[in-house]
Every structure is written in C-alpha cells, then in structure tokens.
Amino acid sequence: DVPALHGFGGITGGVTLRAVESVHIDDIYVKNKPSIKEVDLILTVNNLTGEKTDGEFNVTVHSWKEPGAVIWDKTSKRGIESTGNEITFTVKTSRAEIWDLDTPNLYVAKVSFVSADGSITDTASERFGFRWFDIGEKNGDQRLYLNGRRIVLRGGMSWCFWPVNGVFATREMAEKDVVIAKKLGMNYINFHRAIGQRTMIEVSDENGFLTYEESGGYSSVFPDQTQTLWREWRREKLFRMVQ
C-alpha cells in the first residue's frame, strides 16, 4: 500500500562532512520571541571526553554580510558535563534591524568554545533574522501579524519537483522561483505536501519572502486500516519536517 506520489529518491540537499573535537557545538537553535529584538541562542554541546570539561564560550552576533558589524557579544565560562549540555544565551539588543518583507535583514550567531587548558577549540554559526509571526484578534476576527503589523498572505503552492533532477532545487532554480513569485505579487509559497528544502528557505530569507511547510497525509481516501506502511511513512515524514 505505497502512497501515490513521485518516486524520486537520493540526496535531497547539501552534504557537509565535519571533523569535530571531543567537545564540540553540535547545534545552534535560534528561538525568536515576541519581544522582536530578543532571541534565545540554544546550544547543544557534545562532550566525548568522558569527563566534565571546563572552558569558555565566546558568542557574537553580527550582520550577515559584515562580520565586523557586531551588534552583541558575550563571554562566559561554563563547565560541560560528561553527557553534554544544552546552554542558552539570551540576545537582546536595540541595535538589531528587523527582518521584514521589504527589509530582509539577516544576522549570524557565531559561537566559539575553548577548553580551560586550551587543548580543545570549536566554532559554529547559524544565520537568522529578528522577527515574530503571530495570530491576533480584532472584533472577533483572527488575523495574521508579522512584527506586530497585520499581514495578508498571498501565495501559491510548490510541489517541490524540479527540472532535470526532480528531487531538489539548485540555488539558481530557487532564486528564479522566488523572484517570479514576488513579481506576481506573492509574499509566500506553500510547500505542498512536501518538506521545505533548506536552499529554498535560505533564498526566501534573503529576499524577504515567507515559506510554509505542509506535511501532508497519505491514503486519505478510504484507507485500508490493515495496512501500516502509509501510517509509518507519514509519521517519519512529519518527524523529518519538524527536524
């Protein structure tokens, strides 16, 4: 009971091979907040040494294309447990420029770690924008708001099938999609029953364009409840979309 969809397969995006230190920053999650010029940088730090390791973190936030334009920085001594740590740095600065449809300002959070004895060093970074998307209500009518201003979404669906290879967009393809959509008066695109690809999301971020992921379901018309493949497939797809 295989879902009816295009059978493209293979690698669907960029691949990075990274050699890491025994203590390393595995992930940086930038969590936007209702106070628009404030974000939480949530670090996942792995420790493979088998023992607690003391060290110092240096965190900076700078303009995407101008590494020297630092708007926030902090240095903090932390001990990393043998099982690793999740560490949060709260960034709050009036110097931040808001990301919006007409002003897609982007920043880079750069994090460096040095162990107390200087033998272990690691650096990681993540790009993001200061913004907040919310639902408000006026006279009983629920409305969408971006950065405190009402926004009306105008867009179309992308099935996320691409020329030549079928399964992924090159950067040139993604840029063409966004440019044409904006010329048509759209401000967002819906990844129809598809996981949004990172390249498409990055290009949208750079051009003041919104994206929306729609995980989609399978076997929605008279499903055979004795079959389990479609349920497992759908659950795995939803899990990967959230990741």
CSV table of C-alpha atoms in Angstrom, one decimal:
chain,number,residue,atom,x,y,z
A,1,ASP,CA,0.0,0.0,0.0
A,2,VAL,CA,2.5,2.6,-1.3
A,3,PRO,CA,1.4,6.2,-1.3
A,4,ALA,CA,0.7,7.7,-4.7
A,5,LEU,CA,3.5,10.2,-5.3
A,6,HIS,CA,6.5,10.7,-7.5
A,7,GLY,CA,9.2,8.2,-6.7
A,8,PHE,CA,12.2,10.5,-6.6
A,9,GLY,CA,15.0,9.4,-4.3
A,10,GLY,CA,18.5,10.1,-3.3
A,11,ILE,CA,20.3,13.0,-1.6
A,12,THR,CA,17.9,16.0,-1.4
A,13,GLY,CA,20.3,18.8,-0.4
A,14,GLY,CA,23.7,19.9,0.6
A,15,VAL,CA,26.0,17.5,2.5
A,16,THR,CA,28.6,18.6,5.0
A,17,LEU,CA,31.3,16.3,6.4
A,18,ARG,CA,32.7,17.8,9.6
A,19,ALA,CA,35.6,16.6,11.7
A,20,VAL,CA,34.8,17.5,15.3
A,21,GLU,CA,36.7,18.0,18.6
A,22,SER,CA,36.0,15.8,21.6
A,23,VAL,CA,33.9,18.8,22.9
A,24,HIS,CA,32.0,20.5,20.1
A,25,ILE,CA,28.9,22.6,19.4
A,26,ASP,CA,26.6,20.2,17.7
A,27,ASP,CA,23.7,22.6,17.0
A,28,ILE,CA,22.6,26.2,17.4
A,29,TYR,CA,18.9,26.8,17.6
A,30,VAL,CA,17.8,30.4,17.3
A,31,LYS,CA,14.5,30.9,19.1
A,32,ASN,CA,12.6,34.0,18.1
A,33,LYS,CA,10.5,35.7,20.8
A,34,PRO,CA,7.5,38.1,21.0
A,35,SER,CA,9.9,40.9,22.0
A,36,ILE,CA,11.2,41.1,18.4
A,37,LYS,CA,14.7,42.3,19.1
A,38,GLU,CA,15.3,39.5,21.6
A,39,VAL,CA,16.2,35.8,20.7
A,40,ASP,CA,17.5,32.8,22.6
A,41,LEU,CA,20.5,31.0,21.2
A,42,ILE,CA,20.1,27.4,22.4
A,43,LEU,CA,23.4,25.5,22.0
A,44,THR,CA,23.6,21.7,22.0
A,45,VAL,CA,27.2,20.9,23.2
A,46,ASN,CA,28.5,17.3,23.0
A,47,ASN,CA,31.3,16.0,25.2
A,48,LEU,CA,33.1,12.8,24.2
A,49,THR,CA,35.9,13.1,26.7
A,50,GLY,CA,34.1,11.0,29.3
A,51,GLU,CA,34.5,13.7,32.0
A,52,LYS,CA,33.4,17.2,32.8
A,53,THR,CA,35.3,19.7,30.8
A,54,ASP,CA,35.6,23.4,31.8
A,55,GLY,CA,36.0,26.1,29.2
A,56,GLU,CA,35.0,29.5,27.9
A,57,PHE,CA,32.3,30.4,25.3
A,58,ASN,CA,32.5,33.5,23.2
A,59,VAL,CA,29.2,34.4,21.5
A,60,THR,CA,28.9,37.2,18.9
A,61,VAL,CA,26.0,38.3,16.7
A,62,HIS,CA,27.0,40.2,13.5
A,63,SER,CA,25.4,41.4,10.3
A,64,TRP,CA,25.3,38.6,7.7
A,65,LYS,CA,27.5,40.2,5.1
A,66,GLU,CA,29.6,42.3,7.5
A,67,PRO,CA,31.4,40.1,10.1
A,68,GLY,CA,32.9,43.3,11.6
A,69,ALA,CA,29.4,44.8,12.3
A,70,VAL,CA,28.9,43.1,15.7
A,71,ILE,CA,25.7,44.1,17.5
A,72,TRP,CA,26.1,41.8,20.5
A,73,ASP,CA,28.8,39.8,22.2
A,74,LYS,CA,29.3,37.8,25.4
A,75,THR,CA,32.0,35.7,27.0
A,76,SER,CA,31.0,33.1,29.6
A,77,LYS,CA,32.9,30.4,31.5
A,78,ARG,CA,31.0,27.1,31.6
A,79,GLY,CA,31.6,23.5,32.6
A,80,ILE,CA,30.4,20.9,30.1
A,81,GLU,CA,29.2,17.7,31.7
A,82,SER,CA,30.4,14.3,30.5
A,83,THR,CA,26.9,13.8,29.0
A,84,GLY,CA,27.0,17.2,27.2
A,85,ASN,CA,24.9,20.3,27.8
A,86,GLU,CA,22.2,22.4,26.4
A,87,ILE,CA,23.2,26.1,27.0
A,88,THR,CA,21.0,29.1,26.4
A,89,PHE,CA,22.3,32.7,25.7
A,90,THR,CA,19.6,35.4,25.6
A,91,VAL,CA,20.4,38.1,23.0
A,92,LYS,CA,18.7,41.4,23.5
A,93,THR,CA,19.8,44.5,21.6
A,94,SER,CA,18.3,47.7,20.4
A,95,ARG,CA,20.9,47.7,17.6
A,96,ALA,CA,19.1,44.8,15.8
A,97,GLU,CA,17.4,45.6,12.5
A,98,ILE,CA,14.1,43.8,12.0
A,99,TRP,CA,13.7,41.1,9.3
A,100,ASP,CA,10.6,42.1,7.2
A,101,LEU,CA,9.3,41.6,3.7
A,102,ASP,CA,10.8,44.9,2.5
A,103,THR,CA,13.9,44.8,4.7
A,104,PRO,CA,15.2,41.2,5.0
A,105,ASN,CA,17.9,42.0,7.5
A,106,LEU,CA,19.9,38.8,8.5
A,107,TYR,CA,22.4,38.2,11.2
A,108,VAL,CA,24.9,35.4,12.1
A,109,ALA,CA,25.3,34.0,15.6
A,110,LYS,CA,28.8,32.8,15.9
A,111,VAL,CA,29.9,30.7,18.9
A,112,SER,CA,33.4,29.6,19.9
A,113,PHE,CA,34.5,27.3,22.7
A,114,VAL,CA,38.0,26.9,24.2
A,115,SER,CA,38.7,24.4,26.9
A,116,ALA,CA,40.4,25.7,30.1
A,117,ASP,CA,43.7,24.1,29.2
A,118,GLY,CA,43.5,25.4,25.6
A,119,SER,CA,43.7,21.9,24.0
A,120,ILE,CA,40.1,21.9,22.6
A,121,THR,CA,38.6,24.5,20.4
A,122,ASP,CA,35.4,24.6,18.3
A,123,THR,CA,33.4,27.1,16.4
A,124,ALA,CA,29.9,27.0,14.9
A,125,SER,CA,27.5,29.6,13.5
A,126,GLU,CA,23.8,30.0,12.4
A,127,ARG,CA,22.1,32.6,10.3
A,128,PHE,CA,18.8,34.1,11.4
A,129,GLY,CA,16.5,37.2,11.4
A,130,PHE,CA,14.9,39.2,14.2
A,131,ARG,CA,11.1,38.7,13.6
A,132,TRP,CA,7.9,37.4,15.1
A,133,PHE,CA,4.9,35.8,13.5
A,134,ASP,CA,1.7,35.8,15.5
A,135,ILE,CA,-2.1,35.5,15.4
A,136,GLY,CA,-4.1,38.4,16.8
A,137,GLU,CA,-7.8,39.1,17.0
A,138,LYS,CA,-9.9,42.2,16.2
A,139,ASN,CA,-13.7,42.3,16.5
A,140,GLY,CA,-13.7,38.5,16.8
A,141,ASP,CA,-11.8,38.2,13.5
A,142,GLN,CA,-8.5,36.3,13.8
A,143,ARG,CA,-5.7,37.8,11.7
A,144,LEU,CA,-2.0,37.1,11.0
A,145,TYR,CA,0.7,39.5,12.2
A,146,LEU,CA,4.3,39.9,11.2
A,147,ASN,CA,6.4,42.0,13.6
A,148,GLY,CA,3.2,43.5,15.1
A,149,ARG,CA,1.7,44.5,11.8
A,150,ARG,CA,-1.2,42.7,10.1
A,151,ILE,CA,-0.2,40.7,7.0
A,152,VAL,CA,-2.3,39.1,4.4
A,153,LEU,CA,-0.7,36.1,2.8
A,154,ARG,CA,-0.8,35.9,-1.0
A,155,GLY,CA,0.9,32.9,-2.5
A,156,GLY,CA,0.8,29.7,-4.4
A,157,MET,CA,1.7,26.0,-4.0
A,158,SER,CA,5.0,24.5,-4.9
A,159,TRP,CA,5.0,20.7,-5.3
A,160,CYS,CA,8.8,20.8,-4.8
A,161,PHE,CA,9.5,19.0,-8.0
A,162,TRP,CA,12.4,20.5,-10.0
A,163,PRO,CA,13.7,20.3,-13.6
A,164,VAL,CA,16.5,18.0,-14.6
A,165,ASN,CA,16.8,16.0,-11.3
A,166,GLY,CA,13.3,16.1,-10.0
A,167,VAL,CA,14.1,16.0,-6.3
A,168,PHE,CA,15.9,19.2,-5.3
A,169,ALA,CA,16.4,22.8,-6.3
A,170,THR,CA,19.7,24.3,-7.2
A,171,ARG,CA,20.3,27.8,-5.9
A,172,GLU,CA,19.6,29.2,-9.3
A,173,MET,CA,16.2,27.4,-9.5
A,174,ALA,CA,15.2,28.6,-6.0
A,175,GLU,CA,16.1,32.2,-6.8
A,176,LYS,CA,14.1,32.0,-10.0
A,177,ASP,CA,11.1,30.7,-8.1
A,178,VAL,CA,11.2,33.5,-5.5
A,179,VAL,CA,11.9,36.3,-8.0
A,180,ILE,CA,8.9,35.3,-10.2
A,181,ALA,CA,6.6,34.8,-7.3
A,182,LYS,CA,7.4,38.3,-6.0
A,183,LYS,CA,6.8,39.8,-9.4
A,184,LEU,CA,3.4,38.1,-9.4
A,185,GLY,CA,2.6,39.9,-6.2
A,186,MET,CA,3.1,36.9,-3.9
A,187,ASN,CA,4.7,37.1,-0.4
A,188,TYR,CA,4.8,33.5,0.5
A,189,ILE,CA,4.9,30.0,-1.0
A,190,ASN,CA,3.4,26.8,0.3
A,191,PHE,CA,5.5,23.6,0.1
A,192,HIS,CA,2.5,21.4,-0.8
A,193,ARG,CA,2.7,18.1,1.0
A,194,ALA,CA,6.5,18.5,0.9
A,195,ILE,CA,9.4,19.1,3.3
A,196,GLY,CA,10.7,22.6,2.6
A,197,GLN,CA,14.3,22.4,1.3
A,198,ARG,CA,16.9,24.4,3.0
A,199,THR,CA,18.1,26.1,-0.2
A,200,MET,CA,14.6,27.4,-0.9
A,201,ILE,CA,14.2,28.6,2.6
A,202,GLU,CA,17.6,30.4,2.6
A,203,VAL,CA,16.9,32.1,-0.7
A,204,SER,CA,13.5,33.2,0.7
A,205,ASP,CA,15.1,34.6,3.8
A,206,GLU,CA,17.5,36.6,1.7
A,207,ASN,CA,14.7,38.1,-0.4
A,208,GLY,CA,12.0,39.0,2.1
A,209,PHE,CA,9.8,36.1,1.2
A,210,LEU,CA,7.8,33.7,3.5
A,211,THR,CA,7.6,29.9,3.3
A,212,TYR,CA,5.2,27.4,4.8
A,213,GLU,CA,5.6,23.7,5.2
A,214,GLU,CA,2.6,21.4,4.7
A,215,SER,CA,3.5,17.9,5.8
A,216,GLY,CA,0.5,16.3,4.0
A,217,GLY,CA,-1.0,12.9,4.6
A,218,TYR,CA,-1.3,9.6,2.7
A,219,SER,CA,-4.1,7.2,1.9
A,220,SER,CA,-6.7,9.8,3.0
A,221,VAL,CA,-9.5,8.3,0.8
A,222,PHE,CA,-10.9,5.1,2.2
A,223,PRO,CA,-7.6,3.9,3.8
A,224,ASP,CA,-7.1,0.2,4.4
A,225,GLN,CA,-6.8,0.2,8.1
A,226,THR,CA,-5.0,-3.2,8.0
A,227,GLN,CA,-2.1,-1.6,6.2
A,228,THR,CA,0.6,0.1,8.3
A,229,LEU,CA,3.2,1.3,5.7
A,230,TRP,CA,1.4,4.5,4.9
A,231,ARG,CA,1.0,5.4,8.6
A,232,GLU,CA,4.7,4.8,9.3
A,233,TRP,CA,5.7,6.7,6.1
A,234,ARG,CA,3.6,9.7,7.1
A,235,ARG,CA,4.9,9.8,10.7
A,236,GLU,CA,8.5,9.6,9.5
A,237,LYS,CA,7.9,12.4,7.0
A,238,LEU,CA,6.3,14.6,9.7
A,239,PHE,CA,9.3,13.9,12.0
A,240,ARG,CA,11.8,14.9,9.3
A,241,MET,CA,9.8,18.1,8.5
A,242,VAL,CA,10.0,19.2,12.1
A,243,GLN,CA,13.7,18.5,12.2
